[in-house]
Short mmCIF file of C-alpha atoms and ligand atoms in Angstrom, two decimals:
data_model
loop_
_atom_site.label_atom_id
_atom_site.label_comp_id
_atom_site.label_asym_id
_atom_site.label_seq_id
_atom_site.Cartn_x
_atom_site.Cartn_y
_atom_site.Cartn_z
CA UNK O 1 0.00 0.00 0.00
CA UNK O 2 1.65 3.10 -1.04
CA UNK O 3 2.19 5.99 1.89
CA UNK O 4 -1.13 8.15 1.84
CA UNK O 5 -0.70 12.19 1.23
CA UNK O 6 -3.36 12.69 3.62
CA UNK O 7 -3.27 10.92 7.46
CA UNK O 8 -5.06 12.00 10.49
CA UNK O 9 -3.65 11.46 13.34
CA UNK O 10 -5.65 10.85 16.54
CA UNK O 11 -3.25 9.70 19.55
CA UNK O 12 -4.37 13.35 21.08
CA UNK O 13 -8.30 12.31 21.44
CA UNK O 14 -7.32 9.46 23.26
CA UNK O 15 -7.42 9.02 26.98
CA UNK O 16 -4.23 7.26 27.00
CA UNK O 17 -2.90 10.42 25.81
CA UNK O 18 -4.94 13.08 27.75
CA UNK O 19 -6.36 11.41 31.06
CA UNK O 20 -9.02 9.40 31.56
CA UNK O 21 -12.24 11.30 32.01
CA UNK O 22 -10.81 13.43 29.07
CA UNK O 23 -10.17 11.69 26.04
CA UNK O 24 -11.82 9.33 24.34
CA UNK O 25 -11.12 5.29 25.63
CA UNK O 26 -10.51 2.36 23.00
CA UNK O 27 -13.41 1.11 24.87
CA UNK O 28 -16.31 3.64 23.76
CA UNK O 29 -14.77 3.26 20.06
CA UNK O 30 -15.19 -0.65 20.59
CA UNK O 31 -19.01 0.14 21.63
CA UNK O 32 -19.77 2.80 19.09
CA UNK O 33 -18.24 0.82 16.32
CA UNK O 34 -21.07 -1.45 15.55
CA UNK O 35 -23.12 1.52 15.46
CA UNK O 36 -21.07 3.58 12.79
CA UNK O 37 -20.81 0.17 10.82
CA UNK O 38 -24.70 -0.14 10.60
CA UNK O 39 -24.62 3.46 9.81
CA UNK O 40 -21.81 3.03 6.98
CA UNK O 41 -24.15 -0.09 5.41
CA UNK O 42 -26.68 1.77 5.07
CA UNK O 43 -24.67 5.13 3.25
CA UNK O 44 -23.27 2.75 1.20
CA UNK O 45 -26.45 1.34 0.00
CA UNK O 46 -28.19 4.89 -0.56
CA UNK O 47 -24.42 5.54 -2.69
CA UNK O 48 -25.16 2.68 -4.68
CA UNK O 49 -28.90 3.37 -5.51
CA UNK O 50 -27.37 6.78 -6.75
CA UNK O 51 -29.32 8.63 -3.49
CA UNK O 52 -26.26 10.18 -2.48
CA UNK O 53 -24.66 11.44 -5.43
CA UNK O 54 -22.50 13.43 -3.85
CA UNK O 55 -20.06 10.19 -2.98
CA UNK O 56 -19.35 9.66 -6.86
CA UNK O 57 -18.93 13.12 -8.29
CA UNK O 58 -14.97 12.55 -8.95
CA UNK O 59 -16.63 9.80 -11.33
CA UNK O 60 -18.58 12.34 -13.54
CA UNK O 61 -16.14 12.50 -16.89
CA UNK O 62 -18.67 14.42 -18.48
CA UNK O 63 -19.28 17.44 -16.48
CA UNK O 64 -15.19 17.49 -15.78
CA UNK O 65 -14.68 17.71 -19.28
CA UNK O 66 -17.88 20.29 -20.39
CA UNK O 67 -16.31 22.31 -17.54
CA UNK O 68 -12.57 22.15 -19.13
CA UNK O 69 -13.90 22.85 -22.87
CA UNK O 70 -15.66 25.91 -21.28
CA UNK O 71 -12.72 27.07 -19.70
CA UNK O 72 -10.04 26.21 -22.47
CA UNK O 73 -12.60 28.49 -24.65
CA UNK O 74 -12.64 31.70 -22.50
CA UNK O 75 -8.98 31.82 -21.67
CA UNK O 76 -7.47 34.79 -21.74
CA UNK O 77 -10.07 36.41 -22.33
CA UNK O 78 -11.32 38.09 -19.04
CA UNK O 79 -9.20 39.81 -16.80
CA UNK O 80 -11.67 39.02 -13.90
CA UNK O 81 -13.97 36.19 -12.73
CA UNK O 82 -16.51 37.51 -9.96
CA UNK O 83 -18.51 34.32 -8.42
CA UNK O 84 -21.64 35.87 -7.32
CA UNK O 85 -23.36 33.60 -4.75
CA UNK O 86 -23.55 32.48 -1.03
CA UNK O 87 -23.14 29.78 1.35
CA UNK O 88 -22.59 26.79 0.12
CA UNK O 89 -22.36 28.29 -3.34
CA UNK O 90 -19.39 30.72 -2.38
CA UNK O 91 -17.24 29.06 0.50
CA UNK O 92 -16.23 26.03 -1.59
CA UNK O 93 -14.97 27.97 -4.72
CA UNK O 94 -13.09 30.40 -2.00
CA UNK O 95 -11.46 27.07 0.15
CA UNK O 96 -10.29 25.83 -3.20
CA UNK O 97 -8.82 29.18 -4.56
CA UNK O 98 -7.12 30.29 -1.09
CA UNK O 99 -5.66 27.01 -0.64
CA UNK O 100 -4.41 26.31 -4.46
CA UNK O 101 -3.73 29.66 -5.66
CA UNK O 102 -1.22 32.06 -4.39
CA UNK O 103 -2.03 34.17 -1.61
CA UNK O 104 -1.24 37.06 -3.16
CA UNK O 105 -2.99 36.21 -5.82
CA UNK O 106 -5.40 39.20 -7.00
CA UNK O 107 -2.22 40.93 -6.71
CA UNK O 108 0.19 39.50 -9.54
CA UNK O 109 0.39 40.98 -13.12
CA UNK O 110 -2.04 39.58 -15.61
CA UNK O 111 1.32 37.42 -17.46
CA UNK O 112 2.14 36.17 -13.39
CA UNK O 113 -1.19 34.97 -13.15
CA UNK O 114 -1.86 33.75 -16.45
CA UNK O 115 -5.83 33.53 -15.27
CA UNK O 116 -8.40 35.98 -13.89
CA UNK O 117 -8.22 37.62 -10.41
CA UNK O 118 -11.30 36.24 -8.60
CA UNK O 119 -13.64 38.42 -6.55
CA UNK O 120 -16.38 36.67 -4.68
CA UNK O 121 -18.86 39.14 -2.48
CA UNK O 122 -20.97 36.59 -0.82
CA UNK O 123 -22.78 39.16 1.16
CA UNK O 124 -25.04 41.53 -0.19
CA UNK O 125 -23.35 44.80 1.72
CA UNK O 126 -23.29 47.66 -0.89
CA UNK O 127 -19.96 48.70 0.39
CA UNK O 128 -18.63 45.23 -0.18
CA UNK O 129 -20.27 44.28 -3.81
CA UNK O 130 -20.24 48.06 -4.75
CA UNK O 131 -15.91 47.95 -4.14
CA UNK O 132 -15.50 44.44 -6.18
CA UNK O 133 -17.90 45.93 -9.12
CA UNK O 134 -15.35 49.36 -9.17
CA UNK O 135 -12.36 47.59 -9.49
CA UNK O 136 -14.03 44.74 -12.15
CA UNK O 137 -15.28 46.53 -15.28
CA UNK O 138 -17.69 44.64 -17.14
CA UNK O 139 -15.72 44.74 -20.28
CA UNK O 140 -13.15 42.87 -18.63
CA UNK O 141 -15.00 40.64 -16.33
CA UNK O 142 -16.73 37.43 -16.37
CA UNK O 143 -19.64 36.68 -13.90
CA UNK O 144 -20.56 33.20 -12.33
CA UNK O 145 -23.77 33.24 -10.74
CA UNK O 146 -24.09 30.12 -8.46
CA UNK O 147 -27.65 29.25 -6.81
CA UNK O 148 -28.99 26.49 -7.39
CA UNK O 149 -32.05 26.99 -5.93
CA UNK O 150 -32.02 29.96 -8.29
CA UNK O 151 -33.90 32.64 -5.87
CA UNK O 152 -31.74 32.93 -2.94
CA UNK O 153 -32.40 36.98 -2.13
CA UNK O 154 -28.92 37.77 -1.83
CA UNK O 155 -27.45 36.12 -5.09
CA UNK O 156 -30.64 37.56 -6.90
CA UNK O 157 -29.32 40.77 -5.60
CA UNK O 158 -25.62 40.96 -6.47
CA UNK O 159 -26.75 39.35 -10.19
CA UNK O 160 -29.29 42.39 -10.76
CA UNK O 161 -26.71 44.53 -9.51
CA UNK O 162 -24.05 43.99 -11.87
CA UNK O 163 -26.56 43.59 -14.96
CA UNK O 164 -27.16 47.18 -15.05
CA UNK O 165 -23.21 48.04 -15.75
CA UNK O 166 -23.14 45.31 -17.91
CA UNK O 167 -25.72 45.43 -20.08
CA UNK O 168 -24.62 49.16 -20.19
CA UNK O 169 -21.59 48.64 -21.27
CA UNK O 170 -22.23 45.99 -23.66
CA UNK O 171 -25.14 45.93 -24.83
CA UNK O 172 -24.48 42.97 -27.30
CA UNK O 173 -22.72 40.82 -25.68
CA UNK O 174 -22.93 40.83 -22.26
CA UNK O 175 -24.41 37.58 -22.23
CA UNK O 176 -20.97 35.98 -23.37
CA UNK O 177 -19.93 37.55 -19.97
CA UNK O 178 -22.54 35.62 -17.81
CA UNK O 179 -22.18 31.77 -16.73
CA UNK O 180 -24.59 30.45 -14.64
CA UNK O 181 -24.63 27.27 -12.07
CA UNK O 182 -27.72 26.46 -10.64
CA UNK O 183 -30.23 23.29 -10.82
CA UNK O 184 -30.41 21.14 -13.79
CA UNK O 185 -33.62 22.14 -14.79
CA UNK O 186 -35.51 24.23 -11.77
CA UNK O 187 -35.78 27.59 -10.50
CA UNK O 188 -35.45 31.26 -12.04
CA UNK O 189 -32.05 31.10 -12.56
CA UNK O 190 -32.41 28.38 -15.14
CA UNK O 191 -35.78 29.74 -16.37
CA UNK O 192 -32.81 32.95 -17.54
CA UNK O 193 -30.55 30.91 -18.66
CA UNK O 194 -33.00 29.50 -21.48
CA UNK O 195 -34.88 32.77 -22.30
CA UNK O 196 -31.40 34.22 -22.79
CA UNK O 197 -29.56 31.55 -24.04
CA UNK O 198 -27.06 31.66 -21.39
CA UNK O 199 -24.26 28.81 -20.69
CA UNK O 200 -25.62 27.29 -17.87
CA UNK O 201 -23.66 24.69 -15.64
CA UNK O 202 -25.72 21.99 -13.54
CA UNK O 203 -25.49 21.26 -9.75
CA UNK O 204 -26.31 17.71 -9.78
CA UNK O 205 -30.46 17.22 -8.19
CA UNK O 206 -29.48 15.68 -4.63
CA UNK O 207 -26.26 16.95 -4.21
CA UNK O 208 -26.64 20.34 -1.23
CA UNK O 209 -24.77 23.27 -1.34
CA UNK O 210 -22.21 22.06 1.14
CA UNK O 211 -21.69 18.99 -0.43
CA UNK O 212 -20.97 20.73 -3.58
CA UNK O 213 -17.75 21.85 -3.60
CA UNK O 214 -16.76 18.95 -5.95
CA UNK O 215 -19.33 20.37 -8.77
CA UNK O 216 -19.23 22.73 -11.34
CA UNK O 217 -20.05 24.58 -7.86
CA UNK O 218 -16.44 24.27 -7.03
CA UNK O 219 -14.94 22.95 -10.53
CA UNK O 220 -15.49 25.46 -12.61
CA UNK O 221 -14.47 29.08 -11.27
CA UNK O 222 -11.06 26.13 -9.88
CA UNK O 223 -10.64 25.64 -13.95
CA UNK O 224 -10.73 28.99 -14.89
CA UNK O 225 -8.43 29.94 -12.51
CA UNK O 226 -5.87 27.17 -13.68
CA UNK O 227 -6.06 24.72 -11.04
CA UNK O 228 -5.77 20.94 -11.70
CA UNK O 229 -9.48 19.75 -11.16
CA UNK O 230 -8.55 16.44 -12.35
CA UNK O 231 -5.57 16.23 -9.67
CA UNK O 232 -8.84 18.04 -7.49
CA UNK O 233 -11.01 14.94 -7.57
CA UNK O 234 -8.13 12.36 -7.93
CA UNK O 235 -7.67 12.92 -4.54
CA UNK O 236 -11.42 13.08 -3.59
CA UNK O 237 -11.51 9.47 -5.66
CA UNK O 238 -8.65 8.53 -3.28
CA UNK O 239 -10.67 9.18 -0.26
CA UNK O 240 -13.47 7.59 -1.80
CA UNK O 241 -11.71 3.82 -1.39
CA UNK O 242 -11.98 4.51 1.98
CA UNK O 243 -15.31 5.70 3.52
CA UNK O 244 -16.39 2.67 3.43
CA UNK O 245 -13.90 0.37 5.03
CA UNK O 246 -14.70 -1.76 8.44
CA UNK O 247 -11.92 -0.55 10.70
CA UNK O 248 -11.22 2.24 12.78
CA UNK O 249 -7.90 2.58 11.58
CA UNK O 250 -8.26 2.43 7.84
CA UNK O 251 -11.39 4.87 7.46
CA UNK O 252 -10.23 8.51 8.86
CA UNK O 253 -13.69 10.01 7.82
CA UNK O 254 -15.49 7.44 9.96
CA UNK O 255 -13.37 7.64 12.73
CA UNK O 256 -13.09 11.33 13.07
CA UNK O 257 -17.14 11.65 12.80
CA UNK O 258 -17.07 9.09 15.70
CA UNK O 259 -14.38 10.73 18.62
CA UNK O 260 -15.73 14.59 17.48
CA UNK O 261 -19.24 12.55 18.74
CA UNK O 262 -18.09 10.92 21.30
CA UNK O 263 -16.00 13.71 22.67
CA UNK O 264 -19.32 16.12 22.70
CA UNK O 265 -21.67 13.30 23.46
CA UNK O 266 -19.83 11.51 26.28
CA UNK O 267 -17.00 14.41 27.64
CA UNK O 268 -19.16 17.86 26.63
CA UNK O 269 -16.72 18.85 23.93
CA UNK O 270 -19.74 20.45 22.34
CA UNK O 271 -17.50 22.98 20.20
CA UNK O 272 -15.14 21.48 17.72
CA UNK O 273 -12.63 24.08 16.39
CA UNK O 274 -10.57 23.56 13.34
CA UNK O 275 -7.26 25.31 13.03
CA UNK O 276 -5.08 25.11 10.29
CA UNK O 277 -1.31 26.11 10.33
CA UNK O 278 -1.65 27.24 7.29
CA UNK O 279 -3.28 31.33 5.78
CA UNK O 280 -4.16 28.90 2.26
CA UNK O 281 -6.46 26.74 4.80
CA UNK O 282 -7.96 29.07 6.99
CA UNK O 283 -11.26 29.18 4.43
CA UNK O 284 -11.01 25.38 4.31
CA UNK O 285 -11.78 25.66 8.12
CA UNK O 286 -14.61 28.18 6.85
CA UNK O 287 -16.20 25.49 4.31
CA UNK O 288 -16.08 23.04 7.21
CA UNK O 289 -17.76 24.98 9.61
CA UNK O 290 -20.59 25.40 7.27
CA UNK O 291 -20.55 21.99 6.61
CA UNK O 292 -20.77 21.09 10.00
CA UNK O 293 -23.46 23.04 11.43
CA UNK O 294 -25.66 22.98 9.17
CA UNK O 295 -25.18 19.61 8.55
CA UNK O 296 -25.46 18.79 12.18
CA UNK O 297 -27.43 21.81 13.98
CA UNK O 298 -30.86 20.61 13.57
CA UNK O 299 -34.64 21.21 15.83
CA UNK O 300 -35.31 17.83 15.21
CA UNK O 301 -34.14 14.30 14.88
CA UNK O 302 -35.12 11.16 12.72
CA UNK O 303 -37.66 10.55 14.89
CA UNK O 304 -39.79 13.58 14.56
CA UNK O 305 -38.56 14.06 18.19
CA UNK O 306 -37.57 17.90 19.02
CA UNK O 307 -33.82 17.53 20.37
CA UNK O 308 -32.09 21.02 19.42
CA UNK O 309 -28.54 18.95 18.79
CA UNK O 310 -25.38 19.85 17.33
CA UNK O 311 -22.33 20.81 17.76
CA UNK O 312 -21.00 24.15 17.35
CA UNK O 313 -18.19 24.66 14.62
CA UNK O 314 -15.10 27.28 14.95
CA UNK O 315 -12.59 28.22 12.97
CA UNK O 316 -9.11 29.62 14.05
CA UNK O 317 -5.94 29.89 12.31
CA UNK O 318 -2.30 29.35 13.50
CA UNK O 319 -0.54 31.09 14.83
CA UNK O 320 -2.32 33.80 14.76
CA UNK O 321 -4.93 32.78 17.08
CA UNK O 322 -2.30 31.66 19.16
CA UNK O 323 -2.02 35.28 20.62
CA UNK O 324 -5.84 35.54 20.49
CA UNK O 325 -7.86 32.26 21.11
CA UNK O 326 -5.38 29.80 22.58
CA UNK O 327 -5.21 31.26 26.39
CA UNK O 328 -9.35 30.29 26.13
CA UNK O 329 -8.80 26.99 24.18
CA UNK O 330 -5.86 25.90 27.26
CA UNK O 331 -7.05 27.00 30.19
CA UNK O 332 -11.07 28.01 29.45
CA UNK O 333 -13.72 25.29 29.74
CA UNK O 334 -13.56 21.50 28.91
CA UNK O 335 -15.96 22.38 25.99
CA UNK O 336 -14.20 22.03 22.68
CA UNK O 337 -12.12 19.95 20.94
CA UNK O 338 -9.32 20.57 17.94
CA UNK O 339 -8.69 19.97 14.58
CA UNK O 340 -5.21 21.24 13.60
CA UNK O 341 -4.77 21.34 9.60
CA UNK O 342 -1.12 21.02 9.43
CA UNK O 343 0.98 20.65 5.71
CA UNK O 344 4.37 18.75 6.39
CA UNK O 345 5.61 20.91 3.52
CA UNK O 346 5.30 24.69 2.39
CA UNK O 347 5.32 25.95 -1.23
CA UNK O 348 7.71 28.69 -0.23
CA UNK O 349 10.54 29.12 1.93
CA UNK O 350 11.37 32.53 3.34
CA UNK O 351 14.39 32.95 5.65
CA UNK O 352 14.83 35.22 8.65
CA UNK O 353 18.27 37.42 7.99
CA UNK O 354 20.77 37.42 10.66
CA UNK O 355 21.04 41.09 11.74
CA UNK O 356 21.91 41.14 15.67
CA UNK O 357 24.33 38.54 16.31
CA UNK O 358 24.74 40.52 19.64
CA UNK O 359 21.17 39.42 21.33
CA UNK O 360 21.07 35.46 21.73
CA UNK O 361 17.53 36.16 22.09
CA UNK O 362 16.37 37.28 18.93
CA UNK O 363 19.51 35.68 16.74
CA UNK O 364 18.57 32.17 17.63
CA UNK O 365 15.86 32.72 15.02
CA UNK O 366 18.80 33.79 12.34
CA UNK O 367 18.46 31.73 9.05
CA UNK O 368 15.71 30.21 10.14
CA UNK O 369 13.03 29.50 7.31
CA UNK O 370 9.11 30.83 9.08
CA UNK O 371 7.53 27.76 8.08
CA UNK O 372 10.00 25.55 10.32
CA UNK O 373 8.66 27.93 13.25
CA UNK O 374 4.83 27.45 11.80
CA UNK O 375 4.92 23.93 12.41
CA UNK O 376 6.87 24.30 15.64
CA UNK O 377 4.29 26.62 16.91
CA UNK O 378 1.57 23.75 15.69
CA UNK O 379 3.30 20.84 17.82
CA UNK O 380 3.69 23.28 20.32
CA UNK O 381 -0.15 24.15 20.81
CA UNK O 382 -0.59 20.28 20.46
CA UNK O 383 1.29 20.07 23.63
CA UNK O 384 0.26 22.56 25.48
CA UNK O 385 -3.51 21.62 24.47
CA UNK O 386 -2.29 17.38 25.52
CA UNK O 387 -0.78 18.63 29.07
CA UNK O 388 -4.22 20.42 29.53
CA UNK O 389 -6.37 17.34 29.12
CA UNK O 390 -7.87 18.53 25.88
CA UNK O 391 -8.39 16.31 23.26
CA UNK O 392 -6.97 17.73 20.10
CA UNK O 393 -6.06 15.57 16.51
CA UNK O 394 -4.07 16.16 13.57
CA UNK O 395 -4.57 16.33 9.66
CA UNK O 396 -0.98 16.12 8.23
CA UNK O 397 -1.13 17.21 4.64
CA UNK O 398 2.11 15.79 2.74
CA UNK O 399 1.82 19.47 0.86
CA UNK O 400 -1.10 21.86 -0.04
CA UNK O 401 -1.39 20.85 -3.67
CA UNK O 402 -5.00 20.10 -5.45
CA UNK O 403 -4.79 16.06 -4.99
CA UNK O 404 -4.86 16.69 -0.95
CA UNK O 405 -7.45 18.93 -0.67
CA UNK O 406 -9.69 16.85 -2.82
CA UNK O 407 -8.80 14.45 -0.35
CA UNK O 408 -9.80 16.40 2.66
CA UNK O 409 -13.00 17.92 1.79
CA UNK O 410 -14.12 14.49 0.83
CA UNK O 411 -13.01 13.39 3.39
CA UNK O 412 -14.61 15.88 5.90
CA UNK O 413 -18.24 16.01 3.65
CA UNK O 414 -18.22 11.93 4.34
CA UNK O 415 -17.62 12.47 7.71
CA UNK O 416 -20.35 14.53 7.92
CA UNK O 417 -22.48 11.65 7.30
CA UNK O 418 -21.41 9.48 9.27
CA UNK O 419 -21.99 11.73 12.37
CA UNK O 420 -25.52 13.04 11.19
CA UNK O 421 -25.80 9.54 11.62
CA UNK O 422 -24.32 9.04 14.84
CA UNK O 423 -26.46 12.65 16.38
CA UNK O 424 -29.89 11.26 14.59
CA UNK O 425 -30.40 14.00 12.34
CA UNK O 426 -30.76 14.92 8.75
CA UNK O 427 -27.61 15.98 7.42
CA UNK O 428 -28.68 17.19 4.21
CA UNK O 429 -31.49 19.67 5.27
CA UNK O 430 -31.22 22.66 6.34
CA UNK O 431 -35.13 24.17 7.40
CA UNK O 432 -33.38 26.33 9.64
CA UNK O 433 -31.54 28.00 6.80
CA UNK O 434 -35.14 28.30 4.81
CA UNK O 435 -36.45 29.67 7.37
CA UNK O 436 -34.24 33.07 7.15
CA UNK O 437 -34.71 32.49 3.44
CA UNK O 438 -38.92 32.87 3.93
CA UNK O 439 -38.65 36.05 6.25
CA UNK O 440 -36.40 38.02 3.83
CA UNK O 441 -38.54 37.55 0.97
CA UNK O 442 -41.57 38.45 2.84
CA UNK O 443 -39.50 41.44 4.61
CA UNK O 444 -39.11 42.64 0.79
CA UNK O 445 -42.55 42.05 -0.40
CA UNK O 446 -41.92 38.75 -2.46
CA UNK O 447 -45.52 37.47 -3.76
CA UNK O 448 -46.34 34.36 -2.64
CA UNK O 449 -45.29 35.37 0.63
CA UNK O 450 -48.02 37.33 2.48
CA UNK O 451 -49.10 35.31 5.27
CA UNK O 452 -45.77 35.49 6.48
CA UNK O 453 -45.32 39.07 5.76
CA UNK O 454 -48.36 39.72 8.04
CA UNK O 455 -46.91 37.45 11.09
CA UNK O 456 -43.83 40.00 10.75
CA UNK O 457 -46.20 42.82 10.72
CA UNK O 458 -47.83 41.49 13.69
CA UNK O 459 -44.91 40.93 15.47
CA UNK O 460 -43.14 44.18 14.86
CA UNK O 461 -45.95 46.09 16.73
CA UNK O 462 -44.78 44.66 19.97
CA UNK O 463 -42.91 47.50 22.11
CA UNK O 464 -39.12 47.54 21.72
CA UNK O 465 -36.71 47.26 24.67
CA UNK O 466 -34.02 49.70 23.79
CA UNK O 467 -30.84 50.21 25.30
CA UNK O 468 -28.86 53.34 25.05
O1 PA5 E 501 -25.62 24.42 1.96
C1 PA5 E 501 -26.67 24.94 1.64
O2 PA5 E 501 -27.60 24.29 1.18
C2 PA5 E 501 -26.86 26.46 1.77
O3 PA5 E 501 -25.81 27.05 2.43
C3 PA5 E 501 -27.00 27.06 0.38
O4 PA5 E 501 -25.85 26.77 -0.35
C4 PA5 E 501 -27.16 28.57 0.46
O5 PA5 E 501 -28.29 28.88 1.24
C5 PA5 E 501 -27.34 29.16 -0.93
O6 PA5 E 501 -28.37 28.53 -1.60
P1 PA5 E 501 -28.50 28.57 -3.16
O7 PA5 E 501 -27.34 27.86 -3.75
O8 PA5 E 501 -29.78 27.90 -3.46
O9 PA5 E 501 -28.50 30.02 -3.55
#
């Protein structure tokens, strides 16, 4: 078996490592085990009655290569690609370009970059939207519109928004500067894509919007930006061998959804921060907490049975949030656990100079290369977390590089499963979610959308308590 680029390492949840009454023993895994098999039977069955679609994307030759002709034919040609959409539409297109393109990105000459700069304004904040839309002309710019419901309020928005300069400014073709994502064959966004005749890219029917970062959701706007999506979704495919294996120690996505349960369910580790040592991963750590809670923070359970569960998701990045976060995380409440993101190698290397030979304290650091002390600082948080009785684990990423993070959101979306699963609920819904969805369009006078309109009306006539 060749050496995986991806490995998790656990020793940290463990209460041989952190104290009994901590960590997690090798006799609750024994117990739960059963459990998470039953629960992996049945995934596997839904996978291979094509309920879950969202297991075999990587397999999809067709969309990979619609999505490469598309962006082999509109190369070069835009100096900008704005993604216009939110949640689950926007955070896996950002994870994939902060963690495979440089950081610096948006900043390098058009011949450095050799692709667009990418803009996405997933919030519908006129200071935000109205900045991208200055510095993005319309002549030079190519929109992606991503909803695949096709009606979210705040995509809707930012799409009528930039029409107007568009269509302004080219009044024949600005549909050549349009490409939409959205549902197969539902919703308004498609219903615009036909009237106009506008390329329109499909989210797969049963696949959500946080499970659909391995799309043209995530694919495309990764293509036209010149990363590897076939690299992308060989490591998702790699991953994919694995989800449903029988042991412990040969399926990480199993066994991380089981100690992140049993460490909230059986020690109160009810938050589970992720932390990457790493600026590319900190909006992996985003996507994931996404994924997570709404995956996971549900009213209800399978049952029908009103349970309010979930666990709540943070991200943090180190080191930074070493000198922010970390004095809480150590020394605060047994409440959380800790996901550290960690890449065994860096794409760059930057040295410190040696410029004061004369203070032993500062000039041990002297030709040192910062991502030696990145790591250092990661095993030392590890320790410090350990020696506090706080159950912590590792993903070690060989390097950041397309083929690992396909892994590891694969990974961390079949995880998901596994512990909506384990916590009884419906990962894949999100009624909570809808439910902000219904009160803004009947807060802006949507049709269809009265009744509730009225119970706001209602409502608002209550007396305020102010405080000022
Ligand atoms: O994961 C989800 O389902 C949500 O976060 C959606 O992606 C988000 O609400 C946006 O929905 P849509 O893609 O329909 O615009």
């Amino acid at each position: 078996m060749s050496e995986s680029r991806l490995k998790l390492d656990v020793t940290r949840m463990m209460a041989d490592a952190i104290g009994k009454g901590y960590g997690v023993s090798s006799g609750e895994i024994e117990q739960i085990w059963p459990r998470v098999m039953n629960l992996l039977q049945g995934l596997e069955a839904r996978r291979k009655s094509g309920e879950l679609p969202f297991y075999t994307l990587h397999e999809n030759e067709d969309m990979v290569s619609r999505i490469e002709e598309y962006a082999e034919k509109v190369r070069g040609r835009f100096k900008n690609l704005v993604l216009i959409g939110i949640g689950g539409s926007a955070l896996g297109p950002i994870a994939l370009a902060d963690a495979l393109l440089p950081l610096n990105w948006n900043h390098l000459s058009d011949e450095e970059r050799k692709a667009p700069r990418f803009f996405v304004p997933d919030n519908p904040d006129p200071e935000y939207l109205g900045a991208v839309m200055e510095v993005c002309p319309p002549e030079d710019t190519l929109y992606n519109i991503v909803t695949k419901s096709g009606g979210t309020a705040e995509t809707m928005a930012a799409y009528l928004a930039v029409m107007t300069p568009l269509k302004e400014a080219l009044p024949e073709e600005w549909r050549e500067h349009l490409v939409f994502t959205t549902d197969p064959s539902k919703g308004n966004l498609r219903k615009i894509a036909r009237n106009e005749g506008i390329t329109a890219f499909s989210i797969p029917s049963g696949v959500g919007g946080r499970f659909s970062v391995m799309t043209s959701v995530g694919l495309l706007p990764a293509a036209l930006l010149g990363i590897n999506i076939r690299d992308l979704l060989a490591g998702a495919a790699e991953q994919s061998e694995k989800v449903f294996n029988r042991e412990f120690e040969t399926n990480p996505s199993a066994a991380y959804a089981a100690l992140q349960y049993l460490a909230h369910t059986q020690r109160g580790a009810r938050m589970h921060v992720m932390m990457p040592y790493a600026n590319s991963l900190y909006r992996v750590a985003d996507w994931f907490r996404q994924l997570w809670a709404e995956s996971l923070g549900k009213r209800m359970n399978l049952q029908g049975e009103v349970v309010n569960t979930g666990p709540t998701p943070i991200a943090a990045l180190g080191a930074t949030d070493q000198h922010s976060q970390v004095q809480l995380y150590v020394e605060g409440p047994h409440d959380k656990t800790f996901t550290f993101v960690v890449p065994r190698n860096f794409r760059r290397k930057v040295h410190c100079g040696k410029h004061h030979s004369d203070i032993e304290s500062v000039d041990y650091l002297a030709g040192l290369d910062v991502g030696v002390l990145l790591r250092a600082e990661a095993e030392a948080t590890q320790r410090a977390l350990t020696a506090a009785h706080r159950p912590n684990m590792t993903f070690v990423l060989e390097e950041i590089a397309p083929d690992t993070i396909g892994e590891l959101l694969y990974l961390l979306e079949a995880a998901t499963l596994v512990a909506g699963g384990l916590y009884e609920v419906n990962p894949l819904d999100q009624p909570g979610v809808e439910a902000g969805k219904v009160a803004t369009y009947a807060l802006l006078g949507r049709s269809g959308y009265e009744d509730h309109r009225a119970e706001i009306e209602k409502e608002r006539q209550r007396p305020s308590k102010i405080v000022q």
